[in-house]
């Protein structure tokens, strides 16, 4: 078969078995994936071309299981603007989504204990503003004027077999301002929008970092071997329950 024939050769999705259209193939390291199956992968997954068929099938199975986690997700706190971080504090989980009907989009439900880091990045773009001279050429103002544009990005690092980073823009549109001369001390003291997005970003970083620390501490405490103690109320030797109470009389052994 020549090159032209191979180009138009029908391909079959190695996951669902369906026929792949002319522009619908999503190449894998050792197979083919149709666009419909590719849409089911995590939105934070970006290494498809270097993934094997087995690893893709494994991820699709996880994504199917994730639907139940989404159904059980109960947000108790919402952070962010157009793209939001929703926290289920009781279950110790969170999701990141820009959808108003997020239940229908199957966002990844991630344990707070999986967070390995979180940061706010503020990207600045500076352009000089010119005026038109007498002969139509561009002429700098005196002192020079600049237009500043800012975008706020949140990066969440996570311990997951399918992706290790969640990065999204916090602001709906770039925060801009114009000024004569260079900004001294930054825009933050002059722009309400800048200060609000900076506050919003720091709130997300603080929340995820705090919950990660607490979740890991709780997990470590739960995994620690229990030590038998003498109950001061009934005198029995007991292994305190999760609430620190005697298994026999219910007294508060651990205060």
Coordinates of N, CA, C and O in Angstrom, one line a residue, residues 157-245:
X157 N 0.6 21.0 42.5 CA 1.3 19.7 42.2 C 0.6 18.6 43.0 O 0.3 18.8 44.2
X158 N 0.4 17.5 42.4 CA -0.3 16.4 43.0 C 0.4 15.1 42.8 O 1.1 14.9 41.8
X159 N 0.2 14.1 43.7 CA 0.7 12.8 43.6 C -0.3 11.9 43.0 O -1.2 11.4 43.7
X160 N -0.3 11.8 41.6 CA -1.3 11.0 40.9 C -0.7 10.2 39.8 O 0.3 10.6 39.2
X161 N -1.1 9.0 39.6 CA -0.5 8.2 38.5 C -0.8 8.7 37.1 O -0.2 8.2 36.1
X162 N -1.7 9.6 37.0 CA -2.2 10.1 35.6 C -1.7 11.5 35.3 O -1.7 11.9 34.1
X163 N -1.4 12.3 36.3 CA -1.0 13.7 36.0 C -0.3 14.1 37.3 O -0.6 13.6 38.4
X164 N 0.6 15.1 37.2 CA 1.3 15.5 38.4 C 1.2 17.0 38.6 O 1.7 17.6 39.6
X165 N 0.4 17.7 37.7 CA 0.3 19.1 37.8 C -1.1 19.6 37.3 O -1.6 19.1 36.3
X166 N -1.7 20.5 38.1 CA -2.9 21.2 37.7 C -2.6 22.7 37.6 O -2.2 23.3 38.6
X167 N -2.7 23.2 36.4 CA -2.4 24.6 36.2 C -3.5 25.3 35.5 O -4.0 24.8 34.5
X168 N -4.0 26.4 36.1 CA -5.1 27.2 35.4 C -5.0 28.7 35.7 O -4.3 29.1 36.7
X169 N -5.6 29.4 34.8 CA -5.6 30.9 35.0 C -6.7 31.3 35.9 O -7.9 30.9 35.8
X170 N -6.4 32.1 36.9 CA -7.4 32.5 37.9 C -8.3 33.6 37.4 O -9.5 33.6 37.7
X171 N -7.8 34.6 36.7 CA -8.5 35.7 36.2 C -9.3 35.4 34.9 O -8.8 34.7 34.0
X172 N -10.4 36.0 34.8 CA -11.2 35.8 33.5 C -10.5 36.5 32.4 O -10.5 36.0 31.2
X173 N -10.0 37.7 32.6 CA -9.3 38.5 31.5 C -8.1 39.2 32.2 O -8.1 39.4 33.4
X174 N -7.2 39.6 31.4 CA -6.0 40.2 31.9 C -6.3 41.5 32.6 O -7.1 42.2 32.2
X175 N -5.6 41.7 33.7 CA -5.7 42.9 34.5 C -4.7 43.9 33.9 O -3.5 43.6 33.8
X176 N -5.2 45.1 33.4 CA -4.3 46.0 32.8 C -4.4 47.4 33.4 O -5.4 47.7 34.1
X177 N -3.4 48.1 33.3 CA -3.3 49.6 33.7 C -2.3 50.3 32.9 O -1.3 49.7 32.3
X178 N -2.4 51.6 32.7 CA -1.5 52.4 32.1 C -0.9 53.4 33.0 O -1.6 53.8 34.0
X179 N 0.4 53.7 32.8 CA 1.0 54.6 33.8 C 2.1 55.4 33.1 O 2.7 54.9 32.1
X180 N 2.4 56.6 33.5 CA 3.6 57.3 33.0 C 4.8 57.0 33.8 O 4.8 57.0 35.1
X181 N 5.9 56.6 33.2 CA 7.1 56.2 33.9 C 7.0 54.7 34.3 O 5.9 54.1 34.2
X182 N 8.0 54.2 34.9 CA 8.0 52.8 35.3 C 7.3 52.7 36.7 O 7.3 53.6 37.5
X183 N 6.6 51.6 36.9 CA 5.9 51.3 38.1 C 6.9 51.2 39.3 O 7.9 50.4 39.2
X184 N 6.7 51.9 40.3 CA 7.6 51.8 41.5 C 6.8 51.1 42.6 O 5.7 51.6 43.0
X185 N 7.3 49.9 43.0 CA 6.6 49.2 44.1 C 5.5 48.3 43.6 O 4.7 47.7 44.3
X186 N 5.3 48.2 42.2 CA 4.3 47.3 41.7 C 2.9 47.9 41.6 O 2.6 49.0 42.1
X187 N 2.1 47.2 40.9 CA 0.7 47.6 40.6 C -0.2 47.4 41.8 O -1.3 47.9 41.9
X188 N 0.2 46.5 42.7 CA -0.7 46.0 43.7 C -1.3 47.1 44.6 O -2.4 47.0 45.1
X189 N -0.6 48.2 44.8 CA -1.1 49.3 45.6 C -2.0 50.2 44.9 O -2.6 51.1 45.5
X190 N -2.2 50.0 43.6 CA -3.0 50.9 42.8 C -4.2 50.3 42.1 O -5.1 51.0 41.6
X191 N -4.2 49.0 42.0 CA -5.2 48.3 41.2 C -6.1 47.4 42.1 O -5.6 46.5 42.7
X192 N -7.4 47.7 42.2 CA -8.3 46.8 43.0 C -8.4 45.4 42.4 O -8.3 44.5 43.2
X193 N -8.4 45.3 41.1 CA -8.5 44.0 40.5 C -7.2 43.2 40.8 O -7.3 42.0 41.1
X194 N -6.1 43.8 40.7 CA -4.8 43.1 41.0 C -4.9 42.6 42.4 O -4.5 41.4 42.7
X195 N -5.2 43.4 43.3 CA -5.2 43.0 44.7 C -6.2 41.9 45.0 O -5.9 41.0 45.8
X196 N -7.3 41.9 44.3 CA -8.4 40.9 44.5 C -7.9 39.6 44.0 O -8.1 38.5 44.7
X197 N -7.3 39.5 42.8 CA -6.8 38.2 42.3 C -5.6 37.7 43.1 O -5.5 36.5 43.2
X198 N -4.8 38.6 43.5 CA -3.7 38.2 44.4 C -4.2 37.6 45.7 O -3.7 36.6 46.1
X199 N -5.2 38.3 46.3 CA -5.8 37.7 47.5 C -6.4 36.4 47.3 O -6.3 35.4 48.0
X200 N -7.1 36.2 46.1 CA -7.8 35.0 45.8 C -6.8 33.9 45.6 O -7.0 32.7 46.1
X201 N -5.7 34.2 44.9 CA -4.7 33.2 44.7 C -4.0 32.7 45.9 O -3.8 31.5 46.2
X202 N -3.7 33.7 46.8 CA -3.0 33.3 48.1 C -4.0 32.5 49.0 O -3.5 31.7 49.7
X203 N -5.3 32.8 48.8 CA -6.3 32.0 49.6 C -6.3 30.6 49.2 O -6.3 29.7 50.0
X204 N -6.2 30.3 47.9 CA -6.2 28.9 47.4 C -4.9 28.2 47.8 O -5.0 27.1 48.3
X205 N -3.8 28.9 47.7 CA -2.5 28.3 48.1 C -2.5 28.0 49.6 O -2.1 26.9 50.0
X206 N -3.0 28.9 50.4 CA -3.0 28.7 51.9 C -4.0 27.6 52.2 O -3.6 26.7 53.1
X207 N -5.1 27.5 51.6 CA -6.1 26.5 51.9 C -5.6 25.1 51.6 O -5.6 24.2 52.4
X208 N -5.1 24.9 50.3 CA -4.6 23.6 49.9 C -3.4 23.2 50.7 O -3.2 22.0 51.1
X209 N -2.5 24.1 51.0 CA -1.3 23.8 51.8 C -1.7 23.4 53.2 O -1.2 22.4 53.8
X210 N -2.7 24.1 53.8 CA -3.1 23.8 55.2 C -3.8 22.5 55.3 O -3.5 21.6 56.1
X211 N -4.7 22.2 54.3 CA -5.5 21.0 54.3 C -4.6 19.8 54.0 O -4.8 18.7 54.6
X212 N -3.6 20.0 53.2 CA -2.6 18.9 52.9 C -1.9 18.5 54.1 O -1.7 17.4 54.5
X213 N -1.4 19.6 54.9 CA -0.7 19.3 56.1 C -1.5 18.6 57.1 O -1.1 17.6 57.7
X214 N -2.8 19.0 57.3 CA -3.7 18.4 58.2 C -4.1 17.0 57.8 O -4.1 16.1 58.7
X215 N -4.3 16.8 56.5 CA -4.7 15.5 56.1 C -3.6 14.5 56.3 O -3.8 13.3 56.6
X216 N -2.3 14.9 56.0 CA -1.2 14.0 56.2 C -0.9 13.7 57.6 O -0.6 12.6 58.0
X217 N -1.2 14.7 58.5 CA -1.0 14.5 59.9 C -2.0 13.5 60.4 O -1.7 12.6 61.2
X218 N -3.3 13.6 60.0 CA -4.3 12.7 60.4 C -4.0 11.3 59.9 O -4.3 10.3 60.6
X219 N -3.5 11.2 58.6 CA -3.2 9.9 58.1 C -2.1 9.2 58.9 O -2.1 8.0 59.1
X220 N -1.1 10.0 59.2 CA 0.0 9.5 60.0 C -0.4 9.0 61.4 O 0.0 8.0 61.9
X221 N -1.3 9.8 62.0 CA -1.8 9.4 63.3 C -2.7 8.1 63.2 O -2.6 7.3 64.1
X222 N -3.4 8.0 62.2 CA -4.3 6.8 62.0 C -3.4 5.6 61.8 O -3.8 4.5 62.2
X223 N -2.3 5.8 61.1 CA -1.4 4.6 60.8 C -0.5 4.2 61.9 O 0.1 3.2 61.9
X224 N -0.4 5.1 62.9 CA 0.5 4.9 64.0 C 0.0 3.7 64.8 O -1.2 3.6 65.0
X225 N 0.9 2.9 65.3 CA 0.5 1.7 66.1 C -0.2 2.2 67.4 O 0.3 3.2 68.1
X226 N -1.3 1.6 67.8 CA -2.0 1.9 69.1 C -1.3 1.3 70.3 O -0.8 0.2 70.2
X227 N -1.3 2.1 71.4 CA -0.6 1.6 72.6 C -1.7 1.4 73.7 O -2.5 2.3 73.9
X228 N -1.6 0.3 74.3 CA -2.6 0.0 75.4 C -2.3 0.8 76.6 O -1.1 1.1 77.0
X229 N -3.4 1.4 77.2 CA -3.2 2.2 78.4 C -4.3 1.8 79.4 O -5.2 1.1 79.1
X230 N -4.0 2.2 80.7 CA -5.0 1.9 81.7 C -6.0 3.0 81.9 O -5.7 4.1 82.0
X231 N -7.3 2.6 81.8 CA -8.4 3.5 81.9 C -8.5 4.1 83.3 O -8.6 3.3 84.3
X232 N -8.5 5.4 83.5 CA -8.6 5.9 84.9 C -10.0 5.8 85.5 O -10.1 6.0 86.7
X233 N -10.9 5.4 84.6 CA -12.3 5.3 85.1 C -12.7 3.9 85.6 O -13.2 3.7 86.7
X234 N -12.4 2.9 84.7 CA -12.8 1.6 85.1 C -11.5 0.7 85.4 O -11.7 -0.5 85.9
X235 N -10.4 1.2 85.2 CA -9.2 0.4 85.5 C -8.7 -0.6 84.5 O -7.7 -1.3 84.7
X236 N -9.5 -0.8 83.4 CA -9.2 -1.8 82.5 C -8.0 -1.3 81.6 O -7.8 -0.1 81.4
X237 N -7.3 -2.3 81.1 CA -6.2 -2.0 80.1 C -6.9 -2.0 78.7 O -7.5 -3.0 78.3
X238 N -6.8 -0.9 78.0 CA -7.6 -0.7 76.8 C -6.8 -0.1 75.7 O -5.8 0.6 75.9
X239 N -7.3 -0.3 74.5 CA -6.8 0.4 73.3 C -7.8 1.5 73.0 O -8.9 1.1 72.5
X240 N -7.5 2.7 73.2 CA -8.5 3.8 73.0 C -9.0 3.8 71.5 O -8.3 3.5 70.6
X241 N -10.3 4.1 71.4 CA -10.9 4.2 70.0 C -10.4 5.5 69.3 O -9.6 6.2 69.8
X242 N -11.0 5.7 68.1 CA -10.6 6.9 67.4 C -10.9 8.2 68.1 O -10.3 9.2 67.8
X243 N -11.8 8.2 69.0 CA -12.2 9.4 69.8 C -11.3 9.5 71.1 O -11.5 10.4 71.9
X244 N -10.4 8.5 71.3 CA -9.6 8.5 72.5 C -10.4 8.1 73.8 O -10.0 8.4 74.9
X245 N -11.4 7.2 73.6 CA -12.2 6.7 74.7 C -11.9 5.2 75.0 O -11.6 4.5 74.1

